[in-house]
Short mmCIF file of C-alpha atoms in Angstrom, two decimals:
data_model
loop_
_atom_site.label_atom_id
_atom_site.label_comp_id
_atom_site.label_asym_id
_atom_site.label_seq_id
_atom_site.Cartn_x
_atom_site.Cartn_y
_atom_site.Cartn_z
CA MET P 1 0.00 0.00 0.00
CA SER P 2 1.43 3.36 -0.97
CA SER P 3 1.93 5.89 1.77
CA ARG P 4 -0.80 8.11 0.27
CA ALA P 5 -3.32 5.30 0.37
CA LYS P 6 -2.32 4.47 3.91
CA ARG P 7 -2.78 8.07 4.96
CA ALA P 8 -6.17 8.31 3.25
CA LEU P 9 -7.30 5.25 5.17
CA LEU P 10 -5.68 5.75 8.57
CA ASP P 11 -5.49 9.51 9.10
CA PRO P 12 -9.24 9.99 9.64
CA ILE P 13 -9.21 7.51 12.51
CA VAL P 14 -7.41 9.75 15.02
CA ASP P 15 -5.30 12.49 13.43
CA ASP P 16 -7.99 13.80 11.10
CA ASN P 17 -11.10 12.35 12.73
CA PRO P 18 -14.35 13.68 11.23
CA VAL P 19 -16.09 13.84 14.62
CA THR P 20 -13.40 15.01 17.02
CA LEU P 21 -11.39 17.26 14.69
CA HIS P 22 -13.98 18.50 12.20
CA VAL P 23 -16.92 18.12 14.62
CA LEU P 24 -19.12 16.66 11.88
CA GLY P 25 -21.83 14.00 12.11
CA ILE P 26 -22.70 14.96 15.69
CA CYS P 27 -26.47 14.71 15.17
CA SER P 28 -26.55 10.98 14.57
CA ALA P 29 -23.88 10.44 17.21
CA LEU P 30 -26.35 11.88 19.74
CA ALA P 31 -29.34 9.97 18.54
CA VAL P 32 -28.31 6.37 17.98
CA THR P 33 -25.73 5.86 20.72
CA THR P 34 -28.08 4.87 23.57
CA SER P 35 -27.00 1.28 23.08
CA LEU P 36 -24.16 -0.44 21.33
CA LEU P 37 -25.92 -2.73 18.86
CA PRO P 38 -27.80 -0.10 16.84
CA SER P 39 -24.64 2.02 16.90
CA LEU P 40 -22.70 -0.82 15.28
CA TYR P 41 -25.28 -1.08 12.50
CA MET P 42 -25.19 2.68 12.08
CA CYS P 43 -21.38 2.57 11.78
CA VAL P 44 -21.53 -0.12 9.09
CA ALA P 45 -24.26 1.78 7.22
CA LEU P 46 -22.35 5.05 7.27
CA THR P 47 -19.03 3.44 6.36
CA VAL P 48 -20.58 1.65 3.37
CA VAL P 49 -22.28 4.84 2.17
CA ALA P 50 -19.22 7.04 2.70
CA SER P 51 -16.82 4.75 0.84
CA LEU P 52 -19.13 3.93 -2.08
CA ALA P 53 -20.30 7.54 -2.46
CA ASN P 54 -16.73 8.81 -2.42
CA ALA P 55 -15.66 6.23 -5.03
CA SER P 56 -18.68 6.93 -7.27
CA VAL P 57 -18.21 10.68 -7.18
CA SER P 58 -14.54 10.17 -7.94
CA ALA P 59 -15.40 7.91 -10.90
CA ILE P 60 -17.41 10.65 -12.61
CA ARG P 61 -15.29 13.59 -11.41
CA LYS P 62 -13.87 14.27 -14.88
CA VAL P 63 -17.25 14.56 -16.60
CA LEU P 64 -19.11 16.20 -13.73
CA PRO P 65 -19.99 19.85 -14.52
CA ALA P 66 -19.18 22.11 -11.57
CA SER P 67 -22.59 23.80 -11.76
CA ILE P 68 -24.51 20.68 -10.72
CA ARG P 69 -21.85 18.82 -8.75
CA ILE P 70 -23.47 19.18 -5.31
CA ILE P 71 -26.87 17.97 -6.43
CA VAL P 72 -25.29 15.05 -8.29
CA GLN P 73 -23.32 14.11 -5.20
CA MET P 74 -26.50 14.32 -3.11
CA THR P 75 -28.33 12.10 -5.61
CA ILE P 76 -25.63 9.46 -5.40
CA ILE P 77 -25.51 9.62 -1.59
CA ALA P 78 -29.30 9.52 -1.27
CA SER P 79 -29.57 6.50 -3.57
CA LEU P 80 -26.92 4.60 -1.63
CA VAL P 81 -28.62 5.45 1.66
CA ILE P 82 -31.98 4.20 0.39
CA VAL P 83 -30.38 0.93 -0.71
CA VAL P 84 -28.70 0.53 2.69
CA ASP P 85 -31.94 1.39 4.51
CA GLU P 86 -33.97 -1.09 2.46
CA SER P 87 -31.35 -3.79 3.05
CA LEU P 88 -31.44 -3.20 6.80
CA GLN P 89 -35.23 -3.51 6.77
CA ALA P 90 -34.90 -6.78 4.89
CA PHE P 91 -32.02 -8.36 6.80
CA ALA P 92 -31.91 -6.67 10.23
CA PHE P 93 -35.53 -5.80 10.86
CA GLU P 94 -35.43 -5.22 14.63
CA THR P 95 -32.37 -3.00 14.53
CA SER P 96 -33.66 -1.06 11.55
CA ARG P 97 -36.71 -0.19 13.57
CA GLU P 98 -34.61 0.96 16.47
CA LEU P 99 -32.55 3.16 14.16
CA SER P 100 -35.79 4.41 12.54
CA VAL P 101 -35.17 7.66 10.67
CA PHE P 102 -31.48 7.90 11.45
CA VAL P 103 -30.36 5.63 8.63
CA GLY P 104 -32.28 7.88 6.23
CA LEU P 105 -30.60 10.86 7.83
CA ILE P 106 -27.17 9.61 6.70
CA ILE P 107 -28.10 11.55 3.55
CA THR P 108 -27.69 14.75 5.49
CA ASN P 109 -24.69 13.54 7.47
CA CYS P 110 -22.08 16.19 6.86
CA ILE P 111 -19.25 13.65 6.83
CA VAL P 112 -20.44 11.98 3.62
CA LEU P 113 -20.99 15.10 1.53
CA GLY P 114 -17.93 16.67 3.11
CA ARG P 115 -15.71 13.85 1.86
CA THR P 116 -17.22 13.56 -1.62
CA GLU P 117 -16.93 17.31 -2.15
CA SER P 118 -13.50 17.83 -0.65
CA PHE P 119 -11.82 14.53 -1.55
CA GLY P 120 -13.80 12.34 -3.97
CA SER P 121 -14.23 15.08 -6.57
CA LYS P 122 -10.46 15.63 -6.78
CA ASN P 123 -8.81 12.24 -6.30
CA PRO P 124 -8.68 8.87 -8.08
CA VAL P 125 -11.27 6.18 -7.41
CA GLY P 126 -9.20 3.80 -5.27
CA LEU P 127 -7.86 6.54 -3.06
CA SER P 128 -11.34 8.05 -2.66
CA PHE P 129 -12.75 4.70 -1.65
CA LEU P 130 -10.07 4.37 1.03
CA ASP P 131 -10.70 7.92 2.22
CA GLY P 132 -14.42 7.19 2.56
CA LEU P 133 -13.66 3.96 4.36
CA GLY P 134 -11.22 5.72 6.69
CA ASN P 135 -13.69 8.45 7.55
CA GLY P 136 -16.40 5.87 8.11
CA LEU P 137 -14.06 4.05 10.48
CA GLY P 138 -13.15 7.30 12.24
CA TYR P 139 -16.83 8.04 12.79
CA SER P 140 -17.37 4.45 13.91
CA ALA P 141 -14.56 4.64 16.45
CA ILE P 142 -16.20 7.62 18.15
CA LEU P 143 -19.70 6.19 17.91
CA ILE P 144 -18.62 2.90 19.47
CA LEU P 145 -16.81 4.73 22.28
CA VAL P 146 -19.84 6.91 23.02
CA ALA P 147 -22.29 4.03 22.78
CA THR P 148 -20.16 1.86 25.06
CA CYS P 149 -20.07 4.60 27.72
CA ARG P 150 -23.79 5.28 27.42
CA GLU P 151 -25.04 1.70 27.43
CA LEU P 152 -22.68 0.65 30.21
CA LEU P 153 -23.43 3.60 32.51
CA GLY P 154 -27.07 4.04 31.47
CA LYS P 155 -28.19 0.43 31.60
CA GLY P 156 -25.28 -1.55 33.06
CA THR P 157 -25.22 -3.74 29.95
CA LEU P 158 -23.19 -4.10 26.76
CA LEU P 159 -24.86 -5.47 23.62
CA GLY P 160 -27.69 -6.48 25.96
CA TYR P 161 -25.47 -8.59 28.24
CA THR P 162 -25.36 -7.53 31.89
CA ILE P 163 -21.95 -6.19 32.89
CA LEU P 164 -22.91 -4.15 35.95
CA PRO P 165 -25.82 -5.88 37.73
CA ASN P 166 -28.62 -3.38 38.38
CA VAL P 167 -29.97 -2.61 41.83
CA ALA P 168 -33.45 -3.33 40.44
CA ASP P 169 -32.35 -6.89 39.66
CA GLY P 170 -30.61 -7.39 42.99
CA GLY P 171 -27.16 -6.11 41.92
CA TRP P 172 -25.18 -3.12 43.13
CA TYR P 173 -25.17 -0.74 40.15
CA SER P 174 -27.69 2.07 40.07
CA PRO P 175 -28.02 3.06 36.38
CA ASN P 176 -27.55 6.68 35.42
CA GLY P 177 -30.72 7.48 33.48
CA MET P 178 -29.24 10.67 32.08
CA MET P 179 -26.85 8.60 29.98
CA LEU P 180 -29.82 7.40 27.95
CA LEU P 181 -30.87 10.93 27.04
CA PRO P 182 -29.32 12.79 24.09
CA PRO P 183 -27.48 15.50 26.11
CA SER P 184 -25.22 12.89 27.69
CA ALA P 185 -23.79 12.11 24.24
CA PHE P 186 -22.75 15.76 24.06
CA PHE P 187 -20.88 15.42 27.33
CA VAL P 188 -19.22 12.17 26.29
CA ILE P 189 -18.20 13.52 22.87
CA GLY P 190 -16.94 16.69 24.54
CA LEU P 191 -14.81 14.62 26.92
CA ILE P 192 -13.47 12.55 24.03
CA ILE P 193 -12.54 15.70 22.06
CA TRP P 194 -10.83 17.06 25.16
CA ALA P 195 -8.91 13.82 25.64
CA VAL P 196 -7.85 13.63 21.97
CA ARG P 197 -6.72 17.24 21.92
CA THR P 198 -4.74 16.80 25.12
CA TRP P 199 -2.99 13.86 23.50
CA LYS P 200 -2.60 15.51 20.05
CA VAL P 201 -1.98 19.12 20.96
CA GLU P 202 -1.69 20.19 17.29
CA GLN P 203 -5.47 19.64 16.94
CA VAL P 204 -6.26 22.48 19.32
CA GLU P 205 -7.77 25.33 17.35
CA GLU P 206 -6.45 28.84 17.39
CA ALA P 207 -8.87 31.01 19.40
CA GLU P 208 -10.82 33.29 17.08
CA PHE P 209 -10.93 36.07 19.61
CA ARG P 210 -9.71 36.76 23.06
CA ILE P 211 -11.88 37.77 25.97
CA HIS P 212 -10.29 40.54 27.94
CA GLU P 213 -11.48 43.05 30.45
CA VAL P 214 -12.82 46.24 28.90
CA HIS P 215 -11.61 49.38 30.51
CA ARG P 216 -14.40 51.90 31.05
CA THR P 217 -12.72 54.33 28.64
CA GLU P 218 -13.05 51.72 25.83
CA ALA P 219 -16.73 50.98 26.43
CA HIS P 220 -19.27 52.83 24.31
CA MET R 1 -16.50 44.14 -15.91
CA PRO R 2 -16.51 41.42 -13.26
CA GLU R 3 -13.77 38.89 -13.51
CA ILE R 4 -14.85 35.61 -15.03
CA PRO R 5 -13.96 32.73 -12.72
CA LYS R 6 -11.43 30.32 -14.14
CA GLN R 7 -13.19 27.27 -15.56
CA PRO R 8 -11.63 23.84 -16.00
CA SER R 9 -12.78 23.59 -19.62
CA VAL R 10 -15.49 25.28 -21.61
CA LYS R 11 -16.82 22.00 -22.93
CA ARG R 12 -17.38 20.55 -19.44
CA GLU R 13 -19.72 23.37 -18.51
CA SER R 14 -21.97 23.32 -21.59
CA VAL R 15 -25.72 23.00 -21.13
CA THR R 16 -25.90 19.78 -23.13
CA ARG R 17 -23.16 18.24 -21.05
CA THR R 18 -24.88 19.27 -17.82
CA LEU R 19 -28.22 17.81 -18.92
CA LEU R 20 -26.60 14.60 -20.12
CA VAL R 21 -24.70 14.04 -16.88
CA ALA R 22 -27.80 14.83 -14.83
CA PHE R 23 -29.84 12.43 -16.94
CA PHE R 24 -27.43 9.53 -16.69
CA VAL R 25 -26.78 9.97 -12.99
CA SER R 26 -30.54 10.00 -12.34
CA LEU R 27 -31.03 6.97 -14.56
CA VAL R 28 -28.37 4.90 -12.82
CA CYS R 29 -29.41 6.00 -9.33
CA SER R 30 -33.12 5.45 -9.89
CA SER R 31 -32.59 1.97 -11.32
CA LEU R 32 -30.37 1.14 -8.36
CA VAL R 33 -33.01 2.31 -5.87
CA ALA R 34 -35.88 0.71 -7.76
CA SER R 35 -34.21 -2.67 -8.07
CA ALA R 36 -33.22 -2.66 -4.40
CA ALA R 37 -36.82 -1.87 -3.44
CA VAL R 38 -38.28 -4.54 -5.71
CA VAL R 39 -35.80 -7.25 -4.80
CA LEU R 40 -36.04 -6.65 -1.05
CA LYS R 41 -39.80 -6.01 -0.80
CA PRO R 42 -40.89 -9.64 -0.26
CA ARG R 43 -38.38 -10.03 2.57
CA GLN R 44 -39.50 -6.79 4.21
CA ILE R 45 -43.18 -7.73 4.07
CA ALA R 46 -42.36 -11.16 5.47
CA ASN R 47 -40.37 -9.49 8.28
CA ALA R 48 -43.19 -7.12 9.19
CA LEU R 49 -45.75 -9.94 9.21
CA LEU R 50 -43.44 -12.14 11.24
CA ASP R 51 -42.99 -9.37 13.78
CA VAL R 52 -46.75 -8.85 14.21
CA ARG R 53 -47.25 -12.61 14.54
CA LYS R 54 -44.47 -12.86 17.08
CA ASN R 55 -46.16 -10.20 19.21
CA ILE R 56 -49.53 -11.92 18.94
CA LEU R 57 -47.97 -15.22 19.99
CA GLU R 58 -46.28 -13.45 22.88
CA VAL R 59 -49.57 -12.18 24.34
CA ALA R 60 -51.25 -15.46 23.45
CA GLY R 61 -48.70 -17.14 25.70
CA LEU R 62 -47.72 -19.42 22.84
CA LEU R 63 -44.31 -18.06 21.91
CA GLN R 64 -41.46 -20.53 22.28
CA PRO R 65 -37.91 -19.24 21.86
CA GLU R 66 -36.93 -22.13 19.59
CA GLY R 67 -40.19 -22.52 17.70
CA ASP R 68 -40.93 -21.31 14.19
CA VAL R 69 -43.23 -18.28 14.45
CA ASN R 70 -45.32 -19.12 11.40
CA GLU R 71 -45.81 -22.71 12.53
CA LEU R 72 -46.82 -21.67 16.04
CA PHE R 73 -49.16 -19.07 14.61
CA ALA R 74 -51.31 -21.82 13.11
CA ALA R 75 -52.73 -22.30 16.63
CA VAL R 76 -54.12 -18.75 16.60
CA GLU R 77 -57.47 -18.16 14.93
CA PRO R 78 -57.80 -14.73 13.27
CA ARG R 79 -61.42 -13.59 12.81
CA VAL R 80 -62.74 -10.45 11.18
CA ILE R 81 -65.45 -8.68 13.18
CA ASP R 82 -67.78 -5.78 12.52
CA LEU R 83 -66.98 -3.31 15.26
CA GLU R 84 -70.44 -1.74 15.37
CA THR R 85 -72.35 -4.95 16.02
CA GLY R 86 -69.48 -7.03 17.34
CA ALA R 87 -70.50 -9.88 15.06
CA TYR R 88 -68.05 -12.14 13.23
CA LEU R 89 -67.84 -11.59 9.48
CA ASP R 90 -67.00 -15.05 8.28
CA ASP R 91 -67.10 -14.12 4.61
CA VAL R 92 -64.10 -11.80 5.00
CA ASP R 93 -60.72 -13.46 4.79
CA PRO R 94 -58.56 -12.29 7.71
CA GLU R 95 -55.41 -13.06 5.71
CA GLY R 96 -56.30 -10.41 3.17
CA PHE R 97 -57.46 -7.83 5.72
CA ASP R 98 -55.09 -4.89 5.92
CA PRO R 99 -56.07 -2.57 8.79
CA VAL R 100 -53.76 0.20 7.55
CA GLN R 101 -55.34 0.28 4.09
CA THR R 102 -58.97 -0.09 5.21
CA ARG R 103 -58.52 2.72 7.71
CA LYS R 104 -57.69 5.05 4.82
CA ASP R 105 -60.64 3.91 2.69
CA PRO R 106 -63.65 6.19 3.32
CA LYS R 107 -66.06 3.37 2.47
CA LEU R 108 -64.53 0.95 4.92
CA SER R 109 -63.79 3.33 7.78
CA VAL R 110 -65.58 5.83 10.01
CA VAL R 111 -64.52 9.12 11.49
CA ILE R 112 -64.46 8.83 15.27
CA PRO R 113 -66.64 11.59 16.79
CA ALA R 114 -64.39 14.12 18.52
CA GLU R 115 -65.95 13.58 21.97
CA LEU R 116 -65.28 9.84 21.73
CA ASP R 117 -61.82 10.15 20.24
CA ILE R 118 -59.93 10.16 23.54
CA ALA R 119 -57.15 8.04 22.03
CA ARG R 120 -56.74 10.62 19.20
CA ILE R 121 -56.92 8.16 16.37
CA GLY R 122 -59.07 10.29 14.03
CA ARG R 123 -60.71 7.47 12.13
CA ARG R 124 -60.92 3.75 12.38
CA SER R 125 -61.76 0.86 10.12
CA LYS R 126 -65.33 -0.43 10.44
CA ARG R 127 -63.92 -3.90 10.79
CA ALA R 128 -61.13 -5.34 12.86
CA VAL R 129 -59.27 -8.60 13.12
CA VAL R 130 -59.33 -10.25 16.52
CA TYR R 131 -57.28 -13.32 17.34
CA LEU R 132 -58.71 -16.22 19.30
CA VAL R 133 -56.71 -18.88 21.04
CA ARG R 134 -58.54 -22.13 21.70
CA ASP R 135 -57.83 -25.17 23.74
CA GLN R 136 -59.90 -28.16 22.60
CA GLY R 137 -62.49 -25.91 21.03
CA GLU R 138 -62.90 -23.62 24.07
CA ILE R 139 -61.64 -20.05 23.72
CA THR R 140 -58.77 -19.47 26.16
CA ARG R 141 -57.67 -16.00 25.10
CA ILE R 142 -59.05 -13.12 23.07
CA ILE R 143 -56.43 -10.88 21.50
CA LEU R 144 -57.43 -7.38 20.42
CA PRO R 145 -55.24 -4.98 18.41
CA VAL R 146 -55.19 -1.55 20.08
CA SER R 147 -53.64 1.78 19.18
CA GLY R 148 -53.71 5.34 20.42
CA TYR R 149 -51.68 8.44 20.98
CA GLY R 150 -49.22 8.63 23.88
CA LEU R 151 -47.03 11.66 24.47
CA TRP R 152 -45.19 11.90 21.15
CA SER R 153 -46.37 9.05 19.04
CA THR R 154 -49.05 6.51 18.28
CA LEU R 155 -48.69 3.38 20.38
CA TYR R 156 -49.56 0.07 18.76
CA GLY R 157 -50.15 -3.04 20.77
CA PHE R 158 -52.17 -6.13 21.49
CA LEU R 159 -54.35 -6.61 24.53
CA ALA R 160 -55.12 -10.20 25.48
CA LEU R 161 -58.23 -10.91 27.56
CA GLU R 162 -59.34 -14.04 29.33
CA PRO R 163 -62.37 -15.82 27.82
CA ASP R 164 -64.70 -13.93 30.20
CA GLY R 165 -63.90 -10.80 28.17
CA ASN R 166 -63.33 -8.93 31.41
CA THR R 167 -59.93 -9.99 32.77
CA VAL R 168 -56.61 -8.88 31.30
CA ALA R 169 -54.38 -11.81 30.39
CA ASP R 170 -51.49 -9.84 28.89
CA ILE R 171 -50.61 -6.71 26.95
CA ILE R 172 -47.80 -5.86 24.58
CA PHE R 173 -46.79 -2.71 22.75
CA TYR R 174 -44.78 -3.41 19.64
CA SER R 175 -44.43 0.03 18.14
CA HIS R 176 -44.11 3.45 19.73
CA GLY R 177 -41.96 6.57 19.64
CA GLU R 178 -42.05 7.56 23.30
CA THR R 179 -39.05 9.00 25.12
CA ALA R 180 -36.23 6.47 25.38
CA GLY R 181 -35.47 5.54 28.96
CA ILE R 182 -38.71 7.06 30.32
CA GLY R 183 -41.78 6.49 28.17
CA ASP R 184 -40.49 3.20 26.81
CA PHE R 185 -41.50 1.43 30.05
CA LEU R 186 -44.34 0.25 27.80
CA THR R 187 -42.14 -2.41 26.31
CA LYS R 188 -40.50 -3.47 29.55
CA GLU R 189 -41.25 -6.79 31.21
CA PRO R 190 -41.74 -5.56 34.80
CA TRP R 191 -44.52 -3.23 33.72
CA ARG R 192 -46.14 -5.81 31.48
CA ALA R 193 -46.20 -8.19 34.42
CA ARG R 194 -48.52 -5.81 36.32
CA TRP R 195 -51.36 -6.30 33.87
CA PRO R 196 -52.47 -9.94 34.08
CA GLY R 197 -55.49 -10.36 36.34
CA LYS R 198 -56.65 -6.73 36.19
CA ARG R 199 -60.38 -6.31 35.62
CA VAL R 200 -61.80 -4.26 32.75
CA TYR R 201 -65.44 -3.57 33.70
CA ASP R 202 -66.94 -3.34 37.18
CA ASP R 203 -70.10 -5.20 38.19
CA ALA R 204 -72.29 -2.42 36.80
CA GLY R 205 -70.58 -2.79 33.40
CA GLU R 206 -68.66 0.49 33.79
CA LEU R 207 -65.25 0.56 32.07
CA ARG R 208 -62.73 1.03 34.88
CA LEU R 209 -59.37 -0.28 33.68
CA GLU R 210 -56.68 2.41 33.70
CA VAL R 211 -53.07 3.26 34.32
CA SER R 212 -52.88 5.21 37.56
CA LYS R 213 -50.63 8.13 38.27
CA GLY R 214 -47.68 6.54 40.04
CA ARG R 215 -48.08 3.41 42.12
CA VAL R 216 -51.51 2.04 42.98
CA ALA R 217 -52.14 2.38 46.74
CA ALA R 218 -52.60 -0.95 48.51
CA ASP R 219 -55.91 0.17 50.04
CA ASP R 220 -57.27 1.60 46.75
CA PRO R 221 -60.81 0.19 46.38
CA LEU R 222 -60.30 0.23 42.61
CA ALA R 223 -56.91 -1.52 42.76
CA ALA R 224 -58.28 -4.44 40.76
CA TYR R 225 -58.81 -2.06 37.83
CA ARG R 226 -55.65 0.01 38.17
CA VAL R 227 -52.18 -0.63 36.84
CA ASP R 228 -49.11 1.10 38.31
CA GLY R 229 -48.02 4.12 36.33
CA VAL R 230 -44.44 5.28 35.98
CA SER R 231 -43.61 8.62 37.55
CA GLY R 232 -42.13 10.98 34.99
CA ALA R 233 -44.09 9.27 32.24
CA THR R 234 -47.61 10.24 33.28
CA LEU R 235 -48.61 11.36 29.79
CA THR R 236 -47.54 8.10 28.18
CA GLY R 237 -49.51 6.30 30.91
CA ASN R 238 -52.52 8.50 30.19
CA GLY R 239 -52.16 7.57 26.53
CA VAL R 240 -52.43 3.91 27.48
CA THR R 241 -55.50 4.62 29.63
CA ASN R 242 -57.10 6.54 26.77
CA LEU R 243 -56.52 3.84 24.19
CA ILE R 244 -57.85 1.18 26.58
CA ARG R 245 -60.90 3.35 27.30
CA TYR R 246 -61.53 3.91 23.61
CA TRP R 247 -60.95 0.41 22.30
CA LEU R 248 -62.79 -1.38 25.09
CA GLY R 249 -65.59 1.19 25.01
CA ASP R 250 -68.83 1.12 23.04
CA HIS R 251 -67.22 2.60 19.94
CA GLY R 252 -64.42 0.03 20.00
CA TYR R 253 -64.61 -3.65 20.92
CA GLY R 254 -67.41 -3.06 23.46
CA PRO R 255 -70.17 -4.72 21.41
CA PHE R 256 -67.90 -7.65 20.53
CA LEU R 257 -66.96 -8.18 24.18
CA LYS R 258 -70.63 -8.03 25.21
CA ASN R 259 -71.33 -10.82 22.71
CA ILE R 260 -68.47 -12.83 24.21
CA GLN R 261 -69.67 -12.22 27.76
CA GLY R 262 -73.18 -13.20 26.61
CA GLY R 263 -71.81 -16.60 25.67
CA GLY R 264 -71.17 -16.24 21.92
CA SER R 265 -68.36 -18.24 20.36
#
């Protein structure tokens, strides 16, 4: 594997992660991460869509007129999402119902369009496929982390298996109900971003402005 | 004169080119979507049917973890009834009865009068499918499909009654969009377990069954008709009360249940 291909695949996992660095795809990360199993399906769905959409856009990049490129990219993404959604309903019925509208909402997931527009439309097919795959995996890594925290602390289970026996069932763990509500995903993602940026200091953004005390002579 | 943005090539931006690309992309994408929908449809319908059957078997007390759902379902007897009279309509095939479609058909459905529409359903089909479970010819359970609005969403479920038509045997909700972690107590076992044995009508024939606000007090004279509510999810609980009150009332399965209580088969 050439070093470019390796970078396209592996960079988005930590160094250029779509969720923690670009803060994209947060909406679905809040919604589907109450338990691990639907999150895993969501990860697979997004990864499939992101890699295929990126490769398809790349395949037609030389004939694609700039004036309609966004709508064409959206058409390709939407079609792939519908196919994935229909397949889930056919082969993973229970989970597809739990995910409900969120599979359909991959269409509006900023990661997918972000990659096709910024990478797929400029790079060769193979590389674009790897970039889509890498970004899908980067998103998956965060989703799995968040879902693991939420299911474990919110229900005391993982993939439905009891890890921390609940007080209600005679155990010792009193589940934190807040972890099952969407805001907790914000906290968990925030903590993950903090952790990643403490580890990789170069990801910390330059402050856009500084807050300083205004002297009364400056105030209007 | 404004500066003309640099273009990759003049040819690539022509109108014909744009239309052609748009046309072919749409063609490929639509055939992809259409073939996926057509190829997967039979599986999806089978899945949905299987899921409904599984829920019916669950409240019928017939579900076995290892058993084949469709095979087990042969023990359940679906019957179409006329909701107004409560009589069986034996000339209507329950297999072909689609409650979702008939509800939309103005000829086959009725608008529920606003003062009766406590479950906020709007309109209902004139007919319904009920499911009977028999043991050596005798009815052992009557399973009624119920639906109604909770806090955010329509709740769909099955209520199973004992053959007296007045005692709850089981209840299950298989579809809802209530708040995760709070309103979804509907689908949880501990709450379901509070239903069996509850009475529907009192001795005067008054419909009493309801979900109470919070726990039912031990000395509550109506405890036999009241199911524990979940604090923090009062509105979802009220939704359940409303749908029970509607569907077991005179505009719902009331006439049918009167026939059953009167000794009809």
